[in-house]
GROMACS .gro file of C-alpha atoms in nm:
model
  467
    1MET     CA    1   4.319  -5.893  -5.882
    2ALA     CA    2   4.501  -6.124  -6.088
    3LEU     CA    3   4.733  -5.860  -6.207
    4GLY     CA    4   4.814  -5.768  -5.829
    5LEU     CA    5   4.912  -6.128  -5.757
    6HIS     CA    6   5.138  -6.196  -6.063
    7GLY     CA    7   5.410  -5.970  -6.175
    8GLY     CA    8   5.594  -5.739  -5.960
    9HIS     CA    9   5.630  -5.463  -6.225
   10GLY     CA   10   5.247  -5.457  -6.282
   11ALA     CA   11   5.185  -5.450  -5.914
   12SER     CA   12   5.427  -5.174  -5.857
   13GLY     CA   13   5.292  -4.967  -6.135
   14GLN     CA   14   4.939  -5.024  -6.038
   15GLY     CA   15   5.018  -4.926  -5.676
   16LEU     CA   16   5.177  -4.613  -5.792
   17ALA     CA   17   4.889  -4.518  -5.987
   18LEU     CA   18   4.661  -4.587  -5.701
   19GLU     CA   19   4.878  -4.383  -5.473
   20THR     CA   20   4.863  -4.098  -5.699
   21SER     CA   21   4.499  -4.112  -5.730
   22ALA     CA   22   4.456  -4.135  -5.355
   23THR     CA   23   4.658  -3.825  -5.317
   24ALA     CA   24   4.460  -3.630  -5.565
   25THR     CA   25   4.139  -3.747  -5.400
   26ALA     CA   26   4.253  -3.657  -5.070
   27ALA     CA   27   4.349  -3.316  -5.166
   28SER     CA   28   4.006  -3.257  -5.344
   29GLY     CA   29   3.835  -3.411  -5.037
   30ALA     CA   30   4.018  -3.163  -4.801
   31VAL     CA   31   3.874  -2.875  -5.006
   32GLY     CA   32   3.525  -3.031  -5.018
   33SER     CA   33   3.539  -3.092  -4.653
   34ARG     CA   34   3.613  -2.737  -4.572
   35ARG     CA   35   3.328  -2.618  -4.803
   36PHE     CA   36   3.104  -2.832  -4.607
   37LEU     CA   37   3.202  -2.709  -4.272
   38LEU     CA   38   3.157  -2.336  -4.388
   39CYS     CA   39   2.814  -2.444  -4.501
   40LEU     CA   40   2.732  -2.605  -4.165
   41TYR     CA   41   2.856  -2.285  -3.993
   42LEU     CA   42   2.598  -2.092  -4.197
   43VAL     CA   43   2.326  -2.338  -4.084
   44GLY     CA   44   2.426  -2.263  -3.732
   45PHE     CA   45   2.407  -1.887  -3.787
   46LEU     CA   46   2.076  -1.904  -3.950
   47ASP     CA   47   1.927  -2.126  -3.668
   48LEU     CA   48   2.027  -1.900  -3.389
   49PHE     CA   49   1.937  -1.584  -3.595
   50GLY     CA   50   1.581  -1.714  -3.642
   51VAL     CA   51   1.526  -1.829  -3.285
   52SER     CA   52   1.670  -1.511  -3.119
   53MET     CA   53   1.423  -1.293  -3.315
   54VAL     CA   54   1.147  -1.461  -3.126
   55VAL     CA   55   1.255  -1.603  -2.803
   56PRO     CA   56   1.305  -1.250  -2.626
   57LEU     CA   57   0.929  -1.166  -2.713
   58LEU     CA   58   0.767  -1.482  -2.592
   59SER     CA   59   0.706  -1.363  -2.230
   60LEU     CA   60   0.565  -1.034  -2.354
   61HIS     CA   61   0.329  -1.229  -2.620
   62VAL     CA   62   0.216  -1.486  -2.368
   63LYS     CA   63   0.124  -1.212  -2.117
   64SER     CA   64  -0.072  -1.003  -2.388
   65LEU     CA   65  -0.302  -1.317  -2.441
   66GLY     CA   66  -0.429  -1.246  -2.094
   67VAL     CA   67  -0.307  -1.538  -1.892
   68SER     CA   68  -0.200  -1.515  -1.525
   69PRO     CA   69   0.196  -1.509  -1.447
   70ILE     CA   70   0.152  -1.873  -1.309
   71VAL     CA   71   0.013  -2.010  -1.633
   72ALA     CA   72   0.263  -1.805  -1.829
   73GLY     CA   73   0.549  -1.968  -1.632
   74VAL     CA   74   0.397  -2.330  -1.676
   75VAL     CA   75   0.377  -2.262  -2.046
   76GLY     CA   76   0.727  -2.134  -2.044
   77SER     CA   77   0.880  -2.419  -1.864
   78SER     CA   78   0.685  -2.665  -2.103
   79TYR     CA   79   0.993  -2.632  -2.367
   80GLY     CA   80   1.256  -2.731  -2.104
   81ILE     CA   81   1.041  -3.039  -2.005
   82LEU     CA   82   0.992  -3.142  -2.370
   83GLN     CA   83   1.361  -3.086  -2.440
   84PHE     CA   84   1.459  -3.307  -2.145
   85PHE     CA   85   1.267  -3.601  -2.277
   86SER     CA   86   1.347  -3.561  -2.646
   87SER     CA   87   1.706  -3.449  -2.645
   88THR     CA   88   1.847  -3.814  -2.585
   89PHE     CA   89   1.600  -3.993  -2.827
   90VAL     CA   90   1.660  -3.743  -3.107
   91GLY     CA   91   2.040  -3.794  -3.061
   92CYS     CA   92   1.983  -4.178  -3.081
   93TRP     CA   93   1.771  -4.126  -3.378
   94SER     CA   94   2.031  -3.923  -3.558
   95ASP     CA   95   2.285  -4.208  -3.509
   96VAL     CA   96   2.044  -4.464  -3.651
   97VAL     CA   97   1.884  -4.283  -3.954
   98GLY     CA   98   2.189  -4.050  -4.030
   99ARG     CA   99   2.271  -3.675  -3.956
  100ARG     CA  100   2.128  -3.552  -4.299
  101SER     CA  101   1.753  -3.704  -4.263
  102SER     CA  102   1.735  -3.634  -3.887
  103LEU     CA  103   1.867  -3.263  -3.926
  104LEU     CA  104   1.629  -3.195  -4.226
  105ALA     CA  105   1.325  -3.334  -4.007
  106CYS     CA  106   1.415  -3.134  -3.724
  107ILE     CA  107   1.448  -2.801  -3.906
  108LEU     CA  108   1.127  -2.866  -4.085
  109LEU     CA  109   0.915  -2.962  -3.784
  110SER     CA  110   1.068  -2.671  -3.587
  111ALA     CA  111   0.960  -2.443  -3.880
  112LEU     CA  112   0.624  -2.591  -3.846
  113GLY     CA  113   0.617  -2.482  -3.460
  114TYR     CA  114   0.730  -2.135  -3.543
  115LEU     CA  115   0.457  -2.110  -3.804
  116LEU     CA  116   0.187  -2.203  -3.541
  117LEU     CA  117   0.342  -1.943  -3.319
  118GLY     CA  118   0.290  -1.685  -3.580
  119VAL     CA  119  -0.105  -1.762  -3.569
  120SER     CA  120  -0.126  -1.824  -3.196
  121THR     CA  121  -0.403  -1.577  -3.113
  122ASN     CA  122  -0.483  -1.775  -2.785
  123VAL     CA  123  -0.284  -1.964  -2.517
  124PHE     CA  124  -0.389  -2.292  -2.654
  125LEU     CA  125  -0.230  -2.235  -3.002
  126PHE     CA  126   0.059  -2.074  -2.811
  127THR     CA  127   0.109  -2.402  -2.604
  128LEU     CA  128   0.065  -2.617  -2.907
  129ALA     CA  129   0.317  -2.428  -3.104
  130ARG     CA  130   0.578  -2.495  -2.850
  131VAL     CA  131   0.538  -2.866  -2.858
  132PRO     CA  132   0.704  -2.941  -3.212
  133VAL     CA  133   0.974  -2.695  -3.112
  134GLY     CA  134   1.036  -2.831  -2.783
  135ILE     CA  135   1.049  -3.193  -2.913
  136PHE     CA  136   1.251  -3.133  -3.242
  137LYS     CA  137   1.455  -2.808  -3.183
  138HIS     CA  138   1.777  -3.010  -3.163
  139THR     CA  139   1.921  -2.884  -3.487
  140LEU     CA  140   2.250  -2.738  -3.318
  141SER     CA  141   2.303  -3.075  -3.142
  142ILE     CA  142   2.282  -3.264  -3.460
  143SER     CA  143   2.511  -3.009  -3.626
  144ARG     CA  144   2.759  -3.054  -3.366
  145ALA     CA  145   2.752  -3.441  -3.395
  146LEU     CA  146   2.795  -3.406  -3.758
  147LEU     CA  147   3.100  -3.186  -3.696
  148SER     CA  148   3.252  -3.441  -3.456
  149ASP     CA  149   3.202  -3.697  -3.732
  150LEU     CA  150   3.394  -3.508  -3.999
  151VAL     CA  151   3.709  -3.379  -3.818
  152THR     CA  152   3.984  -3.558  -3.592
  153GLU     CA  153   3.978  -3.532  -3.210
  154LYS     CA  154   4.264  -3.267  -3.232
  155GLU     CA  155   4.066  -3.049  -3.471
  156ARG     CA  156   3.730  -3.086  -3.294
  157PRO     CA  157   3.770  -2.824  -3.030
  158LEU     CA  158   3.856  -2.570  -3.277
  159VAL     CA  159   3.583  -2.655  -3.523
  160LEU     CA  160   3.317  -2.647  -3.242
  161GLY     CA  161   3.453  -2.315  -3.117
  162GLN     CA  162   3.408  -2.175  -3.474
  163PHE     CA  163   3.064  -2.326  -3.505
  164ASN     CA  164   2.974  -2.172  -3.176
  165THR     CA  165   3.100  -1.842  -3.301
  166ALA     CA  166   2.913  -1.848  -3.622
  167SER     CA  167   2.601  -1.941  -3.435
  168GLY     CA  168   2.667  -1.666  -3.169
  169VAL     CA  169   2.654  -1.412  -3.444
  170GLY     CA  170   2.326  -1.496  -3.528
  171PHE     CA  171   2.204  -1.476  -3.168
  172ILE     CA  172   2.354  -1.128  -3.143
  173LEU     CA  173   2.175  -0.988  -3.469
  174GLY     CA  174   1.851  -1.186  -3.428
  175PRO     CA  175   1.736  -0.960  -3.112
  176VAL     CA  176   1.799  -0.642  -3.304
  177VAL     CA  177   1.576  -0.750  -3.584
  178GLY     CA  178   1.307  -0.882  -3.372
  179GLY     CA  179   1.313  -0.566  -3.157
  180TYR     CA  180   1.257  -0.367  -3.475
  181LEU     CA  181   0.994  -0.576  -3.609
  182THR     CA  182   0.800  -0.599  -3.278
  183GLU     CA  183   0.740  -0.212  -3.291
  184LEU     CA  184   0.501  -0.267  -3.626
  185ASP     CA  185   0.157  -0.354  -3.586
  186GLY     CA  186   0.113  -0.733  -3.518
  187GLY     CA  187   0.482  -0.733  -3.487
  188PHE     CA  188   0.511  -1.065  -3.284
  189TYR     CA  189   0.333  -1.265  -3.558
  190VAL     CA  190   0.553  -1.109  -3.835
  191THR     CA  191   0.856  -1.196  -3.641
  192ALA     CA  192   0.747  -1.554  -3.586
  193LEU     CA  193   0.657  -1.603  -3.958
  194ILE     CA  194   0.982  -1.455  -4.062
  195CYS     CA  195   1.147  -1.706  -3.818
  196CYS     CA  196   0.967  -1.998  -3.985
  197SER     CA  197   1.088  -1.867  -4.333
  198VAL     CA  198   1.456  -1.855  -4.205
  199PHE     CA  199   1.409  -2.225  -4.099
  200LEU     CA  200   1.262  -2.326  -4.437
  201LEU     CA  201   1.566  -2.153  -4.585
  202ASN     CA  202   1.784  -2.342  -4.348
  203ALA     CA  203   1.627  -2.669  -4.465
  204GLY     CA  204   1.690  -2.587  -4.824
  205LEU     CA  205   2.064  -2.513  -4.744
  206VAL     CA  206   2.085  -2.846  -4.573
  207TRP     CA  207   1.931  -3.027  -4.867
  208VAL     CA  208   2.187  -2.889  -5.122
  209LEU     CA  209   2.494  -2.944  -4.885
  210PRO     CA  210   2.763  -3.140  -5.038
  211TRP     CA  211   2.702  -3.456  -4.844
  212ARG     CA  212   2.899  -3.661  -5.078
  213GLU     CA  213   3.203  -3.517  -4.887
  214THR     CA  214   3.099  -3.682  -4.564
  215THR     CA  215   3.055  -4.021  -4.745
  216LEU     CA  216   3.385  -4.003  -4.884
  217LYS     CA  217   3.546  -3.932  -4.549
  218SER     CA  218   3.347  -4.230  -4.383
  219ALA     CA  219   3.489  -4.466  -4.662
  220GLU     CA  220   3.833  -4.323  -4.627
  221ASP     CA  221   3.826  -4.357  -4.251
  222ALA     CA  222   3.704  -4.733  -4.280
  223TRP     CA  223   3.978  -4.805  -4.533
  224SER     CA  224   4.240  -4.655  -4.310
  225SER     CA  225   4.137  -4.889  -4.044
  226ASP     CA  226   4.147  -5.183  -4.267
  227GLU     CA  227   4.499  -5.099  -4.398
  228LYS     CA  228   4.639  -5.142  -4.036
  229HIS     CA  229   4.541  -5.505  -4.047
  230ALA     CA  230   4.631  -5.580  -4.406
  231THR     CA  231   4.966  -5.693  -4.563
  232VAL     CA  232   5.143  -5.507  -4.847
  233SER     CA  233   5.054  -5.762  -5.097
  234ARG     CA  234   4.695  -5.787  -5.005
  235GLU     CA  235   4.664  -5.401  -5.017
  236SER     CA  236   4.806  -5.399  -5.378
  237ALA     CA  237   4.575  -5.685  -5.469
  238GLY     CA  238   4.235  -5.564  -5.337
  239THR     CA  239   4.254  -5.180  -5.350
  240ARG     CA  240   3.951  -5.125  -5.530
  241GLN     CA  241   3.745  -5.390  -5.379
  242GLY     CA  242   3.832  -5.293  -5.018
  243ALA     CA  243   3.744  -4.921  -5.082
  244ALA     CA  244   3.385  -5.013  -5.198
  245THR     CA  245   3.351  -5.274  -4.913
  246PRO     CA  246   3.297  -5.069  -4.590
  247THR     CA  247   3.012  -4.883  -4.731
  248LYS     CA  248   2.836  -5.189  -4.864
  249ALA     CA  249   2.888  -5.372  -4.557
  250ARG     CA  250   2.744  -5.106  -4.345
  251ARG     CA  251   2.458  -5.080  -4.565
  252SER     CA  252   2.366  -5.449  -4.552
  253GLU     CA  253   2.408  -5.436  -4.183
  254LYS     CA  254   2.171  -5.161  -4.150
  255LYS     CA  255   1.918  -5.368  -4.364
  256VAL     CA  256   1.943  -5.668  -4.152
  257GLN     CA  257   1.946  -5.494  -3.817
  258LYS     CA  258   1.584  -5.361  -3.747
  259PRO     CA  259   1.558  -4.991  -3.664
  260TRP     CA  260   1.390  -5.033  -3.317
  261LEU     CA  261   1.670  -5.284  -3.227
  262GLU     CA  262   1.920  -5.025  -3.314
  263VAL     CA  263   1.733  -4.772  -3.117
  264MET     CA  264   1.745  -5.006  -2.810
  265SER     CA  265   2.110  -5.056  -2.863
  266ALA     CA  266   2.172  -4.704  -2.874
  267LEU     CA  267   1.968  -4.639  -2.537
  268LYS     CA  268   2.178  -4.907  -2.387
  269ASP     CA  269   2.488  -4.714  -2.484
  270MET     CA  270   2.329  -4.399  -2.347
  271LYS     CA  271   2.277  -4.572  -2.010
  272SER     CA  272   2.645  -4.678  -2.018
  273LEU     CA  273   2.767  -4.340  -2.088
  274LEU     CA  274   2.536  -4.167  -1.828
  275PHE     CA  275   2.602  -4.404  -1.531
  276SER     CA  276   2.970  -4.487  -1.593
  277ALA     CA  277   3.240  -4.317  -1.786
  278LEU     CA  278   3.061  -3.977  -1.834
  279TRP     CA  279   2.858  -3.928  -1.507
  280ASP     CA  280   3.085  -3.682  -1.376
  281ILE     CA  281   3.100  -3.490  -1.678
  282PHE     CA  282   2.736  -3.468  -1.702
  283LEU     CA  283   2.703  -3.361  -1.346
  284VAL     CA  284   2.961  -3.100  -1.397
  285ARG     CA  285   2.746  -2.978  -1.700
  286LEU     CA  286   2.428  -2.983  -1.486
  287LEU     CA  287   2.592  -2.763  -1.216
  288MET     CA  288   2.752  -2.527  -1.436
  289GLY     CA  289   2.438  -2.484  -1.647
  290VAL     CA  290   2.223  -2.408  -1.358
  291ALA     CA  291   2.484  -2.184  -1.209
  292VAL     CA  292   2.492  -1.956  -1.524
  293MET     CA  293   2.119  -1.976  -1.581
  294LEU     CA  294   2.072  -1.840  -1.226
  295TYR     CA  295   2.298  -1.546  -1.319
  296TYR     CA  296   2.095  -1.471  -1.611
  297SER     CA  297   1.739  -1.547  -1.455
  298ASN     CA  298   1.687  -1.209  -1.277
  299PHE     CA  299   1.981  -1.012  -1.443
  300VAL     CA  300   1.743  -0.735  -1.580
  301LEU     CA  301   1.550  -0.705  -1.237
  302ALA     CA  302   1.846  -0.712  -1.014
  303LEU     CA  303   2.026  -0.436  -1.195
  304ASP     CA  304   1.725  -0.243  -1.178
  305GLU     CA  305   1.680  -0.301  -0.799
  306ARG     CA  306   2.033  -0.269  -0.713
  307PHE     CA  307   2.158   0.004  -0.922
  308GLY     CA  308   1.836   0.172  -1.086
  309VAL     CA  309   1.967   0.048  -1.441
  310ARG     CA  310   1.675   0.062  -1.682
  311PRO     CA  311   1.607  -0.248  -1.889
  312LYS     CA  312   1.695  -0.079  -2.216
  313SER     CA  313   2.042  -0.007  -2.095
  314THR     CA  314   2.072  -0.368  -1.958
  315GLY     CA  315   1.961  -0.508  -2.295
  316TYR     CA  316   2.268  -0.314  -2.449
  317LEU     CA  317   2.497  -0.464  -2.196
  318ILE     CA  318   2.355  -0.817  -2.258
  319SER     CA  319   2.410  -0.751  -2.637
  320TYR     CA  320   2.774  -0.658  -2.551
  321THR     CA  321   2.847  -0.961  -2.351
  322SER     CA  322   2.704  -1.179  -2.624
  323ALA     CA  323   2.926  -1.043  -2.873
  324LEU     CA  324   3.219  -1.097  -2.648
  325GLY     CA  325   3.106  -1.446  -2.599
  326THR     CA  326   3.098  -1.511  -2.962
  327LEU     CA  327   3.447  -1.368  -3.009
  328ALA     CA  328   3.566  -1.589  -2.730
  329GLY     CA  329   3.513  -1.886  -2.976
  330PHE     CA  330   3.829  -1.758  -3.175
  331ALA     CA  331   4.030  -1.791  -2.849
  332VAL     CA  332   3.943  -2.176  -2.787
  333GLY     CA  333   4.216  -2.294  -3.049
  334PRO     CA  334   4.499  -2.075  -2.910
  335ILE     CA  335   4.396  -2.153  -2.540
  336LEU     CA  336   4.401  -2.543  -2.610
  337ARG     CA  337   4.737  -2.519  -2.786
  338LEU     CA  338   4.867  -2.335  -2.471
  339TYR     CA  339   4.716  -2.617  -2.247
  340LYS     CA  340   4.864  -2.882  -2.489
  341HIS     CA  341   4.495  -2.984  -2.584
  342ASN     CA  342   4.405  -3.083  -2.229
  343SER     CA  343   4.031  -2.985  -2.237
  344HIS     CA  344   3.992  -3.104  -1.875
  345THR     CA  345   4.232  -2.868  -1.728
  346VAL     CA  346   4.089  -2.579  -1.954
  347LEU     CA  347   3.735  -2.664  -1.819
  348LEU     CA  348   3.865  -2.680  -1.467
  349HIS     CA  349   4.029  -2.332  -1.496
  350SER     CA  350   3.727  -2.168  -1.686
  351SER     CA  351   3.478  -2.304  -1.429
  352ALA     CA  352   3.693  -2.183  -1.132
  353LEU     CA  353   3.680  -1.843  -1.311
  354THR     CA  354   3.320  -1.854  -1.359
  355CYS     CA  355   3.260  -1.930  -0.991
  356SER     CA  356   3.484  -1.636  -0.894
  357LEU     CA  357   3.313  -1.401  -1.124
  358LEU     CA  358   2.960  -1.508  -1.008
  359LEU     CA  359   3.063  -1.429  -0.655
  360LEU     CA  360   3.214  -1.095  -0.757
  361TYR     CA  361   2.896  -1.010  -0.943
  362SER     CA  362   2.711  -1.097  -0.624
  363VAL     CA  363   2.879  -0.854  -0.410
  364ALA     CA  364   2.949  -0.597  -0.667
  365GLY     CA  365   2.885  -0.227  -0.526
  366THR     CA  366   2.905  -0.034  -0.845
  367MET     CA  367   2.824  -0.091  -1.224
  368HIS     CA  368   3.184  -0.080  -1.297
  369VAL     CA  369   3.234  -0.409  -1.127
  370VAL     CA  370   2.924  -0.555  -1.290
  371VAL     CA  371   3.050  -0.473  -1.642
  372LEU     CA  372   3.397  -0.622  -1.557
  373SER     CA  373   3.249  -0.943  -1.415
  374SER     CA  374   2.993  -0.978  -1.703
  375THR     CA  375   3.284  -0.913  -1.967
  376LEU     CA  376   3.500  -1.183  -1.832
  377LEU     CA  377   3.202  -1.431  -1.786
  378SER     CA  378   3.113  -1.409  -2.143
  379PHE     CA  379   3.474  -1.552  -2.213
  380SER     CA  380   3.475  -1.821  -1.939
  381THR     CA  381   3.139  -1.949  -2.012
  382SER     CA  382   3.203  -1.957  -2.391
  383ILE     CA  383   3.506  -2.159  -2.342
  384GLY     CA  384   3.371  -2.384  -2.103
  385ARG     CA  385   3.083  -2.488  -2.288
  386THR     CA  386   3.314  -2.566  -2.602
  387CYS     CA  387   3.542  -2.786  -2.362
  388ILE     CA  388   3.271  -2.975  -2.192
  389THR     CA  389   3.132  -3.067  -2.534
  390ASP     CA  390   3.460  -3.197  -2.651
  391LEU     CA  391   3.529  -3.404  -2.330
  392GLN     CA  392   3.181  -3.575  -2.369
  393LEU     CA  393   3.274  -3.662  -2.726
  394SER     CA  394   3.622  -3.771  -2.640
  395ALA     CA  395   3.511  -3.999  -2.345
  396GLY     CA  396   3.196  -4.117  -2.534
  397GLY     CA  397   3.356  -4.198  -2.869
  398ALA     CA  398   3.264  -4.133  -3.218
  399GLN     CA  399   3.037  -4.435  -3.256
  400ALA     CA  400   2.743  -4.267  -3.080
  401SER     CA  401   2.837  -3.889  -3.093
  402GLY     CA  402   2.464  -3.812  -3.164
  403THR     CA  403   2.372  -3.998  -2.843
  404VAL     CA  404   2.641  -3.839  -2.618
  405ILE     CA  405   2.531  -3.488  -2.736
  406GLY     CA  406   2.179  -3.578  -2.692
  407VAL     CA  407   2.229  -3.696  -2.339
  408GLY     CA  408   2.417  -3.363  -2.282
  409GLN     CA  409   2.115  -3.156  -2.411
  410SER     CA  410   1.894  -3.361  -2.188
  411VAL     CA  411   2.104  -3.248  -1.889
  412THR     CA  412   2.081  -2.885  -2.015
  413ALA     CA  413   1.735  -2.911  -2.039
  414VAL     CA  414   1.696  -3.035  -1.664
  415ALA     CA  415   1.911  -2.716  -1.584
  416ARG     CA  416   1.642  -2.503  -1.776
  417VAL     CA  417   1.375  -2.645  -1.566
  418VAL     CA  418   1.546  -2.630  -1.225
  419ALA     CA  419   1.711  -2.298  -1.256
  420PRO     CA  420   1.393  -2.071  -1.264
  421LEU     CA  421   1.265  -2.265  -0.958
  422LEU     CA  422   1.571  -2.216  -0.764
  423SER     CA  423   1.594  -1.855  -0.881
  424GLY     CA  424   1.246  -1.766  -0.746
  425VAL     CA  425   1.334  -1.913  -0.407
  426ALA     CA  426   1.668  -1.740  -0.390
  427GLN     CA  427   1.531  -1.421  -0.507
  428GLU     CA  428   1.287  -1.406  -0.195
  429PHE     CA  429   1.597  -1.342   0.029
  430SER     CA  430   1.779  -1.108  -0.193
  431PRO     CA  431   1.824  -0.994  -0.569
  432CYS     CA  432   2.183  -1.124  -0.517
  433GLY     CA  433   2.036  -1.458  -0.409
  434PRO     CA  434   2.047  -1.637  -0.758
  435PRO     CA  435   2.398  -1.557  -0.853
  436SER     CA  436   2.521  -1.644  -0.507
  437LEU     CA  437   2.356  -1.966  -0.535
  438GLY     CA  438   2.506  -2.007  -0.876
  439ALA     CA  439   2.853  -1.935  -0.737
  440ALA     CA  440   2.800  -2.208  -0.480
  441LEU     CA  441   2.687  -2.466  -0.741
  442ALA     CA  442   3.006  -2.371  -0.956
  443LEU     CA  443   3.228  -2.438  -0.663
  444VAL     CA  444   3.080  -2.786  -0.621
  445ALA     CA  445   3.145  -2.837  -0.986
  446VAL     CA  446   3.505  -2.734  -0.953
  447LEU     CA  447   3.559  -2.974  -0.650
  448ILE     CA  448   3.417  -3.253  -0.857
  449MET     CA  449   3.653  -3.191  -1.155
  450SER     CA  450   3.931  -3.163  -0.920
  451ARG     CA  451   3.883  -3.508  -0.766
  452ASN     CA  452   3.827  -3.704  -1.089
  453LYS     CA  453   4.097  -3.765  -1.337
  454PRO     CA  454   4.065  -3.628  -1.696
  455HIS     CA  455   3.897  -3.831  -1.956
  456SER     CA  456   4.115  -3.902  -2.247
  457SER     CA  457   3.979  -4.048  -2.578
  458GLY     CA  458   4.163  -4.355  -2.550
  459HIS     CA  459   4.069  -4.425  -2.174
  460GLY     CA  460   3.708  -4.307  -2.251
  461ASN     CA  461   3.672  -4.555  -2.508
  462GLU     CA  462   3.799  -4.830  -2.307
  463LYS     CA  463   3.548  -4.766  -2.046
  464LEU     CA  464   3.271  -4.825  -2.287
  465LYS     CA  465   3.395  -5.159  -2.422
  466PRO     CA  466   3.182  -5.442  -2.281
  467GLU     CA  467   3.365  -5.644  -2.025
   0.00000   0.00000   0.00000
């Protein structure tokens, strides 16, 4: 520090050396961050690969246990109810304890749930197995929060789209593997145990991830913020000290602040997010979530009743649209550039397209129209999911990204509980009832977005500041 204050040539030389070192560190950090992102994409792929092997078989397995359809429905809805109550708390928890610890815990406890599922020879064990999965299966949400921590706001939609694409590939391949395994003796149990092994492999991958890159980025971000308020002389004098201070300050602050106080603070932020700045975004997410789930709720049954299409052929159509939805993740970046990174307008247009396609599917007279509407729906829903997540993070700010995504998952969990109930009522009138009701809900979402102004990151953060 003395050399920085006395002697201009010494200070200049030291500043040049530090600048060169910082440039080299930034270059290596960019490579390391890219490597970290690719590993996180693999985590998302393995997650949905394991889940999609088991989920299509759950209804068949619970019926094989000899329970009535009503009991099977109640057991099936327990997952959505648990997700509703746990999503926000797990998101807050990840903000408090850190992404690595929360992600590892969620993966391991989910693996425990699938292990119990692999030995569930009665309905009690089946229900018990769904409890840890329903509470802790938020691995993708925490991964998305981690991605938002690592990239800039401009890069975030593209990165989230790539992550959704990688995860979607797992969702395409998983049902194929699960369908093959279920043909074996005790196939469901084998599939569940393999799913548990996949989650254990995922936990090992998370453990060996280059987490040092995220620490370096946090320190660089904090240092960049300090630079804006420092003079040139103080920069050259205290570079090494300033680079180390932010991390130490945060650590000491965490030691002083009790964990339960941090959780209460996070919950207060959640309340502020839910009832002020983000209420319209969450409402749109709920309406669009229920609308799309209504479309899928009786898809197989409706095609059988309306066009005589067998479930096997319908399965091929679902795999086809899932693959297209995955490819749509690559289109997010170019579309946002075309819209000048206006996520609100992209979401508005994609939701309007979804509404039109749901209506088209409801009145379709031939399978050609069904295939056309399903094809375009896979694109509109995939792009809409990415944009609404980006809007949540932009309006909520980076300080509580886990909380923001957690609340969003709670909203989706509500949709999972509400959609089957509405579908059952609507289907009493017509096989086209659920998608028609979905089109009406999507229209309401479009009207809400049309009446409310876009949420920019700057305005969103201003709304969250205490008055």
